[in-house]
């Protein structure tokens, strides 16, 4: 079965394309290449195009026979979204409508969507269940919530069936060393900490040391990118079996402090991470941890690479091998 993978030249999309091809699917990557990497498209054809261009999308939808779409394409920087909200609503939300219309015209009735824990905003309870209040605190999170809602309404109107996957913190790299995280600019903790340990960036900014956690730093739920990729394959299979539309958190259910992550980077690299202590950042919740049982029971998902050492070791190997 051919699967349309929008944003498949990016970090999570490329790992998912690999998992799809290992499971016997043919991933067809549709990516503008604005943030994608050609070298990351190894497991099926690359169709270069922008979701802002419905004609380009229509051509690709006509060329293949897709059994489902997996929708990763989006802008992903929370900070940038606060400064330039229009950019985020236009690309993430507006261009998702182009995709949904294209799928409807082409008769593709299944979609797996990359959502985020950012749709919850400041949590009222931790671990966070899927039916928690949805109150994003950034345009990025709000744009992802609007995408979720549009997908839901297209389901009601046209029968589109969907699995919305709300990732917590994606981290790590392909265990075989073929793929990894290569964001530009990078905003994620583990690659930034590795870069600081290796002297590639002067120091790591650690935002907030007065949170109510054992060491005062914020608590997050890190999930290995290959485990995320596996969840997408399971979600496609679930829809193939006729599963009804659903929303699943993807996290381990275990929280780690920023300080614990930095300590692990120091252990794995054998080097000190130079840290600059900075005040809390506005909008950063003290603790974001998934209530993660639904993905296990409904999809049969079980993270197997998401212990902190495996995450950091795989990220470190990739960082060294790709020498950036
Ligand atoms: N990285 C994380 O920790 C994380 C956490 C939660 C959710 N997510 C979601 O996962 C998805 C993938 O994240 P990522 O880290 O792999 O990002 P990424 O930037 O590495 O990949 C996104 C890809 O989408 C492409 N793209 C963007 N707009 C496009 C458009 N209009 N048309 C075609 N292609 C376009 C980019 O070129 C890029 O290759 C995003 O939707 C993001 O919101 C990521």
PDB file of C-alpha atoms in Angstrom, residues 19-292:
ATOM      1  CA  UNK A  19       9.289   2.203   9.587  1.00  0.00           C
ATOM      2  CA  UNK A  20       6.590   2.140   6.890  1.00  0.00           C
ATOM      3  CA  UNK A  21       8.901   0.605   4.328  1.00  0.00           C
ATOM      4  CA  UNK A  22      10.099  -1.993   6.851  1.00  0.00           C
ATOM      5  CA  UNK A  23       6.444  -2.872   7.453  1.00  0.00           C
ATOM      6  CA  UNK A  24       5.839  -3.405   3.712  1.00  0.00           C
ATOM      7  CA  UNK A  25       4.270  -0.047   2.782  1.00  0.00           C
ATOM      8  CA  UNK A  26       5.593   2.360   0.142  1.00  0.00           C
ATOM      9  CA  UNK A  27       6.036   5.831   1.648  1.00  0.00           C
ATOM     10  CA  UNK A  28       5.741   8.674  -0.885  1.00  0.00           C
ATOM     11  CA  UNK A  29       7.193  11.834   0.619  1.00  0.00           C
ATOM     12  CA  UNK A  30       5.579  15.170  -0.226  1.00  0.00           C
ATOM     13  CA  UNK A  31       7.777  17.940   1.162  1.00  0.00           C
ATOM     14  CA  UNK A  32       8.526  21.548   0.217  1.00  0.00           C
ATOM     15  CA  UNK A  33      12.140  20.923   1.323  1.00  0.00           C
ATOM     16  CA  UNK A  34      12.055  24.229   3.207  1.00  0.00           C
ATOM     17  CA  UNK A  35      13.212  22.363   6.306  1.00  0.00           C
ATOM     18  CA  UNK A  36      13.532  18.863   4.860  1.00  0.00           C
ATOM     19  CA  UNK A  37      16.702  16.973   3.986  1.00  0.00           C
ATOM     20  CA  UNK A  38      17.088  15.181   0.667  1.00  0.00           C
ATOM     21  CA  UNK A  39      19.425  12.636   2.257  1.00  0.00           C
ATOM     22  CA  UNK A  40      16.663  11.687   4.710  1.00  0.00           C
ATOM     23  CA  UNK A  41      14.366  10.469   1.911  1.00  0.00           C
ATOM     24  CA  UNK A  42      15.694   6.932   1.462  1.00  0.00           C
ATOM     25  CA  UNK A  43      12.691   4.644   1.555  1.00  0.00           C
ATOM     26  CA  UNK A  44      10.446   5.741  -1.303  1.00  0.00           C
ATOM     27  CA  UNK A  45       9.987   8.525  -3.859  1.00  0.00           C
ATOM     28  CA  UNK A  46      10.312  12.212  -3.044  1.00  0.00           C
ATOM     29  CA  UNK A  47       7.679  14.478  -4.581  1.00  0.00           C
ATOM     30  CA  UNK A  48       8.863  18.004  -3.979  1.00  0.00           C
ATOM     31  CA  UNK A  49       5.937  20.344  -3.491  1.00  0.00           C
ATOM     32  CA  UNK A  50       4.262  22.711  -1.089  1.00  0.00           C
ATOM     33  CA  UNK A  51       0.857  22.128   0.509  1.00  0.00           C
ATOM     34  CA  UNK A  52       0.214  25.790  -0.285  1.00  0.00           C
ATOM     35  CA  UNK A  53       0.041  24.682  -3.948  1.00  0.00           C
ATOM     36  CA  UNK A  54      -3.138  22.600  -4.383  1.00  0.00           C
ATOM     37  CA  UNK A  55      -2.348  21.834  -8.039  1.00  0.00           C
ATOM     38  CA  UNK A  56       1.009  20.252  -7.123  1.00  0.00           C
ATOM     39  CA  UNK A  57      -0.694  18.195  -4.453  1.00  0.00           C
ATOM     40  CA  UNK A  58      -3.457  17.131  -6.839  1.00  0.00           C
ATOM     41  CA  UNK A  59      -0.867  15.894  -9.362  1.00  0.00           C
ATOM     42  CA  UNK A  60       0.772  13.712  -6.709  1.00  0.00           C
ATOM     43  CA  UNK A  61      -2.571  12.402  -5.471  1.00  0.00           C
ATOM     44  CA  UNK A  62      -3.448  11.430  -9.056  1.00  0.00           C
ATOM     45  CA  UNK A  63      -0.064   9.799  -9.736  1.00  0.00           C
ATOM     46  CA  UNK A  64      -0.257   7.269  -6.883  1.00  0.00           C
ATOM     47  CA  UNK A  65      -2.914   5.157  -5.291  1.00  0.00           C
ATOM     48  CA  UNK A  66      -2.772   6.094  -1.627  1.00  0.00           C
ATOM     49  CA  UNK A  67      -4.348   3.966   1.070  1.00  0.00           C
ATOM     50  CA  UNK A  68      -3.736   6.622   3.720  1.00  0.00           C
ATOM     51  CA  UNK A  69      -1.960   9.920   4.421  1.00  0.00           C
ATOM     52  CA  UNK A  70       0.322  10.739   7.331  1.00  0.00           C
ATOM     53  CA  UNK A  71       0.502  14.478   7.867  1.00  0.00           C
ATOM     54  CA  UNK A  72       3.733  15.818   9.394  1.00  0.00           C
ATOM     55  CA  UNK A  73       4.200  18.972   7.300  1.00  0.00           C
ATOM     56  CA  UNK A  74       4.112  22.017   9.566  1.00  0.00           C
ATOM     57  CA  UNK A  75       6.210  24.766  11.070  1.00  0.00           C
ATOM     58  CA  UNK A  76       7.311  23.685  14.524  1.00  0.00           C
ATOM     59  CA  UNK A  77       8.919  26.509  16.495  1.00  0.00           C
ATOM     60  CA  UNK A  78       6.859  27.675  19.463  1.00  0.00           C
ATOM     61  CA  UNK A  79       8.926  30.863  19.919  1.00  0.00           C
ATOM     62  CA  UNK A  80       8.694  31.853  16.266  1.00  0.00           C
ATOM     63  CA  UNK A  81       4.944  31.246  16.316  1.00  0.00           C
ATOM     64  CA  UNK A  82       4.555  33.833  19.088  1.00  0.00           C
ATOM     65  CA  UNK A  83       6.463  36.388  16.999  1.00  0.00           C
ATOM     66  CA  UNK A  84       4.815  35.485  13.668  1.00  0.00           C
ATOM     67  CA  UNK A  85       1.413  33.925  14.328  1.00  0.00           C
ATOM     68  CA  UNK A  86       0.120  34.434  10.785  1.00  0.00           C
ATOM     69  CA  UNK A  87       2.905  32.286   9.374  1.00  0.00           C
ATOM     70  CA  UNK A  88       1.820  29.403  11.618  1.00  0.00           C
ATOM     71  CA  UNK A  89      -1.912  29.619  11.069  1.00  0.00           C
ATOM     72  CA  UNK A  90      -1.398  29.956   7.310  1.00  0.00           C
ATOM     73  CA  UNK A  91       0.938  27.003   6.894  1.00  0.00           C
ATOM     74  CA  UNK A  92      -0.180  24.655   9.629  1.00  0.00           C
ATOM     75  CA  UNK A  93      -3.908  25.273   9.516  1.00  0.00           C
ATOM     76  CA  UNK A  94      -4.598  26.820   6.099  1.00  0.00           C
ATOM     77  CA  UNK A  95      -2.482  24.369   4.144  1.00  0.00           C
ATOM     78  CA  UNK A  96      -3.972  21.446   6.055  1.00  0.00           C
ATOM     79  CA  UNK A  97      -7.319  22.425   4.502  1.00  0.00           C
ATOM     80  CA  UNK A  98      -5.674  22.074   1.073  1.00  0.00           C
ATOM     81  CA  UNK A  99      -4.529  18.598   2.048  1.00  0.00           C
ATOM     82  CA  UNK A 100      -7.938  17.585   3.391  1.00  0.00           C
ATOM     83  CA  UNK A 101      -9.679  18.833   0.235  1.00  0.00           C
ATOM     84  CA  UNK A 102      -7.130  17.007  -1.937  1.00  0.00           C
ATOM     85  CA  UNK A 103      -7.626  13.758  -0.013  1.00  0.00           C
ATOM     86  CA  UNK A 104     -11.386  14.066  -0.313  1.00  0.00           C
ATOM     87  CA  UNK A 105     -11.219  14.641  -4.085  1.00  0.00           C
ATOM     88  CA  UNK A 106      -8.840  11.702  -4.486  1.00  0.00           C
ATOM     89  CA  UNK A 107     -10.980   9.434  -2.318  1.00  0.00           C
ATOM     90  CA  UNK A 108      -8.307   8.880   0.370  1.00  0.00           C
ATOM     91  CA  UNK A 109     -10.324   8.271   3.518  1.00  0.00           C
ATOM     92  CA  UNK A 110      -7.657   7.666   6.205  1.00  0.00           C
ATOM     93  CA  UNK A 111      -5.267  10.103   7.857  1.00  0.00           C
ATOM     94  CA  UNK A 112      -2.764   9.932  10.698  1.00  0.00           C
ATOM     95  CA  UNK A 113      -1.935  13.358  12.062  1.00  0.00           C
ATOM     96  CA  UNK A 114       1.085  14.662  14.021  1.00  0.00           C
ATOM     97  CA  UNK A 115      -0.300  16.642  16.880  1.00  0.00           C
ATOM     98  CA  UNK A 116       1.420  17.718  20.039  1.00  0.00           C
ATOM     99  CA  UNK A 117       1.145  17.998  23.808  1.00  0.00           C
ATOM    100  CA  UNK A 118       1.152  21.764  23.166  1.00  0.00           C
ATOM    101  CA  UNK A 119      -2.616  21.521  22.506  1.00  0.00           C
ATOM    102  CA  UNK A 120      -3.176  21.061  26.264  1.00  0.00           C
ATOM    103  CA  UNK A 121      -1.514  24.295  27.404  1.00  0.00           C
ATOM    104  CA  UNK A 122      -0.863  24.484  31.145  1.00  0.00           C
ATOM    105  CA  UNK A 123      -2.012  21.132  32.483  1.00  0.00           C
ATOM    106  CA  UNK A 124      -4.580  20.925  35.246  1.00  0.00           C
ATOM    107  CA  UNK A 125      -3.508  17.359  36.008  1.00  0.00           C
ATOM    108  CA  UNK A 126      -0.410  15.250  35.313  1.00  0.00           C
ATOM    109  CA  UNK A 127      -0.146  12.690  33.725  1.00  0.00           C
ATOM    110  CA  UNK A 128      -2.286  14.377  31.083  1.00  0.00           C
ATOM    111  CA  UNK A 129      -5.138  12.286  29.641  1.00  0.00           C
ATOM    112  CA  UNK A 130      -6.459  12.813  26.120  1.00  0.00           C
ATOM    113  CA  UNK A 131      -9.731  14.260  27.439  1.00  0.00           C
ATOM    114  CA  UNK A 132      -7.890  17.009  29.313  1.00  0.00           C
ATOM    115  CA  UNK A 133      -8.972  20.615  28.644  1.00  0.00           C
ATOM    116  CA  UNK A 134      -7.487  21.932  25.377  1.00  0.00           C
ATOM    117  CA  UNK A 135      -6.141  25.436  25.894  1.00  0.00           C
ATOM    118  CA  UNK A 136      -2.928  26.043  23.952  1.00  0.00           C
ATOM    119  CA  UNK A 137      -0.701  28.895  25.108  1.00  0.00           C
ATOM    120  CA  UNK A 138       1.067  29.537  21.782  1.00  0.00           C
ATOM    121  CA  UNK A 139       0.004  30.095  18.171  1.00  0.00           C
ATOM    122  CA  UNK A 140       1.898  26.889  17.342  1.00  0.00           C
ATOM    123  CA  UNK A 141      -0.202  24.837  19.768  1.00  0.00           C
ATOM    124  CA  UNK A 142      -3.370  26.603  18.681  1.00  0.00           C
ATOM    125  CA  UNK A 143      -2.630  25.968  15.004  1.00  0.00           C
ATOM    126  CA  UNK A 144      -2.199  22.247  15.746  1.00  0.00           C
ATOM    127  CA  UNK A 145      -5.486  22.195  17.653  1.00  0.00           C
ATOM    128  CA  UNK A 146      -7.240  23.866  14.718  1.00  0.00           C
ATOM    129  CA  UNK A 147      -5.770  21.193  12.443  1.00  0.00           C
ATOM    130  CA  UNK A 148      -7.127  18.487  14.752  1.00  0.00           C
ATOM    131  CA  UNK A 149     -10.533  20.093  14.699  1.00  0.00           C
ATOM    132  CA  UNK A 150     -10.616  20.487  10.931  1.00  0.00           C
ATOM    133  CA  UNK A 151      -9.744  16.795  10.569  1.00  0.00           C
ATOM    134  CA  UNK A 152     -12.574  15.926  12.955  1.00  0.00           C
ATOM    135  CA  UNK A 153     -15.100  18.032  11.039  1.00  0.00           C
ATOM    136  CA  UNK A 154     -14.017  16.546   7.692  1.00  0.00           C
ATOM    137  CA  UNK A 155     -14.625  13.178   9.327  1.00  0.00           C
ATOM    138  CA  UNK A 156     -18.179  14.166  10.198  1.00  0.00           C
ATOM    139  CA  UNK A 157     -18.888  15.682   6.803  1.00  0.00           C
ATOM    140  CA  UNK A 158     -17.138  13.226   4.481  1.00  0.00           C
ATOM    141  CA  UNK A 159     -16.329  10.098   6.502  1.00  0.00           C
ATOM    142  CA  UNK A 160     -12.565  10.733   6.756  1.00  0.00           C
ATOM    143  CA  UNK A 161     -11.222   8.435   9.494  1.00  0.00           C
ATOM    144  CA  UNK A 162      -8.282   9.704  11.536  1.00  0.00           C
ATOM    145  CA  UNK A 163      -5.798   8.882  14.236  1.00  0.00           C
ATOM    146  CA  UNK A 164      -4.518  12.052  15.892  1.00  0.00           C
ATOM    147  CA  UNK A 165      -1.225  11.387  17.669  1.00  0.00           C
ATOM    148  CA  UNK A 166      -0.227  13.943  20.296  1.00  0.00           C
ATOM    149  CA  UNK A 167       3.518  13.604  20.758  1.00  0.00           C
ATOM    150  CA  UNK A 168       5.239  14.674  23.906  1.00  0.00           C
ATOM    151  CA  UNK A 169       9.006  15.347  23.460  1.00  0.00           C
ATOM    152  CA  UNK A 170      10.363  13.599  20.378  1.00  0.00           C
ATOM    153  CA  UNK A 171      14.040  12.757  20.798  1.00  0.00           C
ATOM    154  CA  UNK A 172      16.847  10.424  19.715  1.00  0.00           C
ATOM    155  CA  UNK A 173      17.889   9.105  16.321  1.00  0.00           C
ATOM    156  CA  UNK A 174      17.528   6.004  14.161  1.00  0.00           C
ATOM    157  CA  UNK A 175      19.266   3.089  15.972  1.00  0.00           C
ATOM    158  CA  UNK A 176      20.923   2.057  12.648  1.00  0.00           C
ATOM    159  CA  UNK A 177      22.452   5.523  12.280  1.00  0.00           C
ATOM    160  CA  UNK A 178      20.749   6.268   8.931  1.00  0.00           C
ATOM    161  CA  UNK A 179      18.657   9.205  10.143  1.00  0.00           C
ATOM    162  CA  UNK A 180      18.651  11.741  12.932  1.00  0.00           C
ATOM    163  CA  UNK A 181      17.555  15.139  14.156  1.00  0.00           C
ATOM    164  CA  UNK A 182      18.785  18.025  12.063  1.00  0.00           C
ATOM    165  CA  UNK A 183      16.631  21.088  12.705  1.00  0.00           C
ATOM    166  CA  UNK A 184      17.848  24.506  11.637  1.00  0.00           C
ATOM    167  CA  UNK A 185      17.537  26.437  13.893  1.00  0.00           C
ATOM    168  CA  UNK A 186      17.599  23.778  16.595  1.00  0.00           C
ATOM    169  CA  UNK A 187      15.390  24.413  19.617  1.00  0.00           C
ATOM    170  CA  UNK A 188      15.329  20.948  21.202  1.00  0.00           C
ATOM    171  CA  UNK A 189      17.150  20.158  24.423  1.00  0.00           C
ATOM    172  CA  UNK A 190      19.134  17.028  23.561  1.00  0.00           C
ATOM    173  CA  UNK A 191      20.816  18.204  20.328  1.00  0.00           C
ATOM    174  CA  UNK A 192      21.497  21.581  21.958  1.00  0.00           C
ATOM    175  CA  UNK A 193      23.063  19.910  25.008  1.00  0.00           C
ATOM    176  CA  UNK A 194      25.189  17.644  22.792  1.00  0.00           C
ATOM    177  CA  UNK A 195      26.268  20.650  20.718  1.00  0.00           C
ATOM    178  CA  UNK A 196      27.254  22.491  23.892  1.00  0.00           C
ATOM    179  CA  UNK A 197      29.179  19.452  25.227  1.00  0.00           C
ATOM    180  CA  UNK A 198      31.132  19.309  21.947  1.00  0.00           C
ATOM    181  CA  UNK A 199      31.859  23.042  21.984  1.00  0.00           C
ATOM    182  CA  UNK A 200      29.771  23.656  18.852  1.00  0.00           C
ATOM    183  CA  UNK A 201      27.556  26.135  20.654  1.00  0.00           C
ATOM    184  CA  UNK A 202      28.944  28.153  23.521  1.00  0.00           C
ATOM    185  CA  UNK A 203      26.544  27.065  26.254  1.00  0.00           C
ATOM    186  CA  UNK A 204      23.164  25.559  26.949  1.00  0.00           C
ATOM    187  CA  UNK A 205      20.484  27.904  28.248  1.00  0.00           C
ATOM    188  CA  UNK A 206      18.640  26.196  31.068  1.00  0.00           C
ATOM    189  CA  UNK A 207      15.345  28.001  31.540  1.00  0.00           C
ATOM    190  CA  UNK A 208      13.996  27.823  35.080  1.00  0.00           C
ATOM    191  CA  UNK A 209      15.592  26.291  38.160  1.00  0.00           C
ATOM    192  CA  UNK A 210      12.781  26.999  40.610  1.00  0.00           C
ATOM    193  CA  UNK A 211      10.136  24.562  39.379  1.00  0.00           C
ATOM    194  CA  UNK A 212       8.540  22.212  41.917  1.00  0.00           C
ATOM    195  CA  UNK A 213      10.657  19.208  40.825  1.00  0.00           C
ATOM    196  CA  UNK A 214      13.410  17.415  42.792  1.00  0.00           C
ATOM    197  CA  UNK A 215      16.194  19.479  41.150  1.00  0.00           C
ATOM    198  CA  UNK A 216      14.124  22.578  40.300  1.00  0.00           C
ATOM    199  CA  UNK A 217      14.171  22.054  36.516  1.00  0.00           C
ATOM    200  CA  UNK A 218      11.138  21.375  34.306  1.00  0.00           C
ATOM    201  CA  UNK A 219       9.822  17.852  33.800  1.00  0.00           C
ATOM    202  CA  UNK A 220       9.125  16.433  30.335  1.00  0.00           C
ATOM    203  CA  UNK A 221       8.202  13.085  28.793  1.00  0.00           C
ATOM    204  CA  UNK A 222      10.804  12.071  26.174  1.00  0.00           C
ATOM    205  CA  UNK A 223       9.882   9.518  23.558  1.00  0.00           C
ATOM    206  CA  UNK A 224      12.287   8.027  21.037  1.00  0.00           C
ATOM    207  CA  UNK A 225      11.599   9.022  17.430  1.00  0.00           C
ATOM    208  CA  UNK A 226      11.690   5.365  16.283  1.00  0.00           C
ATOM    209  CA  UNK A 227       8.995   4.556  18.827  1.00  0.00           C
ATOM    210  CA  UNK A 228       6.945   7.452  17.440  1.00  0.00           C
ATOM    211  CA  UNK A 229       7.523   6.074  13.933  1.00  0.00           C
ATOM    212  CA  UNK A 230       6.282   2.634  15.004  1.00  0.00           C
ATOM    213  CA  UNK A 231       3.109   4.214  16.402  1.00  0.00           C
ATOM    214  CA  UNK A 232       2.311   5.689  12.963  1.00  0.00           C
ATOM    215  CA  UNK A 233       2.560   2.270  11.328  1.00  0.00           C
ATOM    216  CA  UNK A 234       0.249   0.863  14.003  1.00  0.00           C
ATOM    217  CA  UNK A 235      -2.154   3.758  13.461  1.00  0.00           C
ATOM    218  CA  UNK A 236      -2.318   3.044   9.715  1.00  0.00           C
ATOM    219  CA  UNK A 237      -2.999  -0.621  10.464  1.00  0.00           C
ATOM    220  CA  UNK A 238      -5.681   0.365  12.971  1.00  0.00           C
ATOM    221  CA  UNK A 239      -7.449   2.446  10.304  1.00  0.00           C
ATOM    222  CA  UNK A 240      -7.074  -0.395   7.785  1.00  0.00           C
ATOM    223  CA  UNK A 241      -8.835  -2.683  10.263  1.00  0.00           C
ATOM    224  CA  UNK A 242     -11.734  -0.245  10.240  1.00  0.00           C
ATOM    225  CA  UNK A 243     -10.902   1.489  13.535  1.00  0.00           C
ATOM    226  CA  UNK A 244     -12.950   4.574  14.341  1.00  0.00           C
ATOM    227  CA  UNK A 245     -11.390   8.043  14.605  1.00  0.00           C
ATOM    228  CA  UNK A 246      -9.415   8.545  17.767  1.00  0.00           C
ATOM    229  CA  UNK A 247      -6.821  10.678  19.539  1.00  0.00           C
ATOM    230  CA  UNK A 248      -3.828   9.133  21.337  1.00  0.00           C
ATOM    231  CA  UNK A 249      -1.048  10.632  23.414  1.00  0.00           C
ATOM    232  CA  UNK A 250       2.404   9.333  22.553  1.00  0.00           C
ATOM    233  CA  UNK A 251       4.667   9.466  25.574  1.00  0.00           C
ATOM    234  CA  UNK A 252       6.200   7.033  28.023  1.00  0.00           C
ATOM    235  CA  UNK A 253       4.205   8.241  31.013  1.00  0.00           C
ATOM    236  CA  UNK A 254       7.474   8.891  32.871  1.00  0.00           C
ATOM    237  CA  UNK A 255       8.799  12.391  33.521  1.00  0.00           C
ATOM    238  CA  UNK A 256      12.468  13.398  33.459  1.00  0.00           C
ATOM    239  CA  UNK A 257      13.941  16.696  34.556  1.00  0.00           C
ATOM    240  CA  UNK A 258      16.038  18.855  32.257  1.00  0.00           C
ATOM    241  CA  UNK A 259      18.904  18.337  34.690  1.00  0.00           C
ATOM    242  CA  UNK A 260      18.637  14.541  34.364  1.00  0.00           C
ATOM    243  CA  UNK A 261      18.864  14.873  30.599  1.00  0.00           C
ATOM    244  CA  UNK A 262      21.936  17.108  30.841  1.00  0.00           C
ATOM    245  CA  UNK A 263      23.571  14.620  33.236  1.00  0.00           C
ATOM    246  CA  UNK A 264      22.973  11.821  30.723  1.00  0.00           C
ATOM    247  CA  UNK A 265      24.494  13.880  27.894  1.00  0.00           C
ATOM    248  CA  UNK A 266      27.559  14.393  30.105  1.00  0.00           C
ATOM    249  CA  UNK A 267      27.791  10.650  30.833  1.00  0.00           C
ATOM    250  CA  UNK A 268      27.399   9.597  27.215  1.00  0.00           C
ATOM    251  CA  UNK A 269      29.752  12.228  25.780  1.00  0.00           C
ATOM    252  CA  UNK A 270      32.256  12.114  28.624  1.00  0.00           C
ATOM    253  CA  UNK A 271      32.248  15.924  28.535  1.00  0.00           C
ATOM    254  CA  UNK A 272      30.815  18.712  30.620  1.00  0.00           C
ATOM    255  CA  UNK A 273      27.793  20.584  29.255  1.00  0.00           C
ATOM    256  CA  UNK A 274      28.396  24.299  29.889  1.00  0.00           C
ATOM    257  CA  UNK A 275      25.104  25.636  31.233  1.00  0.00           C
ATOM    258  CA  UNK A 276      23.819  29.190  31.578  1.00  0.00           C
ATOM    259  CA  UNK A 277      21.016  29.421  34.119  1.00  0.00           C
ATOM    260  CA  UNK A 278      18.183  31.627  32.902  1.00  0.00           C
ATOM    261  CA  UNK A 279      14.769  32.515  34.325  1.00  0.00           C
ATOM    262  CA  UNK A 280      11.695  30.499  33.401  1.00  0.00           C
ATOM    263  CA  UNK A 281      10.366  31.071  29.890  1.00  0.00           C
ATOM    264  CA  UNK A 282       6.816  32.297  29.608  1.00  0.00           C
ATOM    265  CA  UNK A 283       4.479  29.507  28.560  1.00  0.00           C
ATOM    266  CA  UNK A 284       6.738  26.654  29.757  1.00  0.00           C
ATOM    267  CA  UNK A 285       4.683  24.371  32.004  1.00  0.00           C
ATOM    268  CA  UNK A 286       6.464  22.910  35.050  1.00  0.00           C
ATOM    269  CA  UNK A 287       5.555  19.344  34.093  1.00  0.00           C
ATOM    270  CA  UNK A 288       4.275  17.712  30.881  1.00  0.00           C
ATOM    271  CA  UNK A 289       3.877  13.957  31.117  1.00  0.00           C
ATOM    272  CA  UNK A 290       1.525  11.797  29.071  1.00  0.00           C
ATOM    273  CA  UNK A 291      -1.159   9.506  30.337  1.00  0.00           C
ATOM    274  CA  UNK A 292      -0.117   7.031  27.693  1.00  0.00           C
TER     275      UNK A 292
END
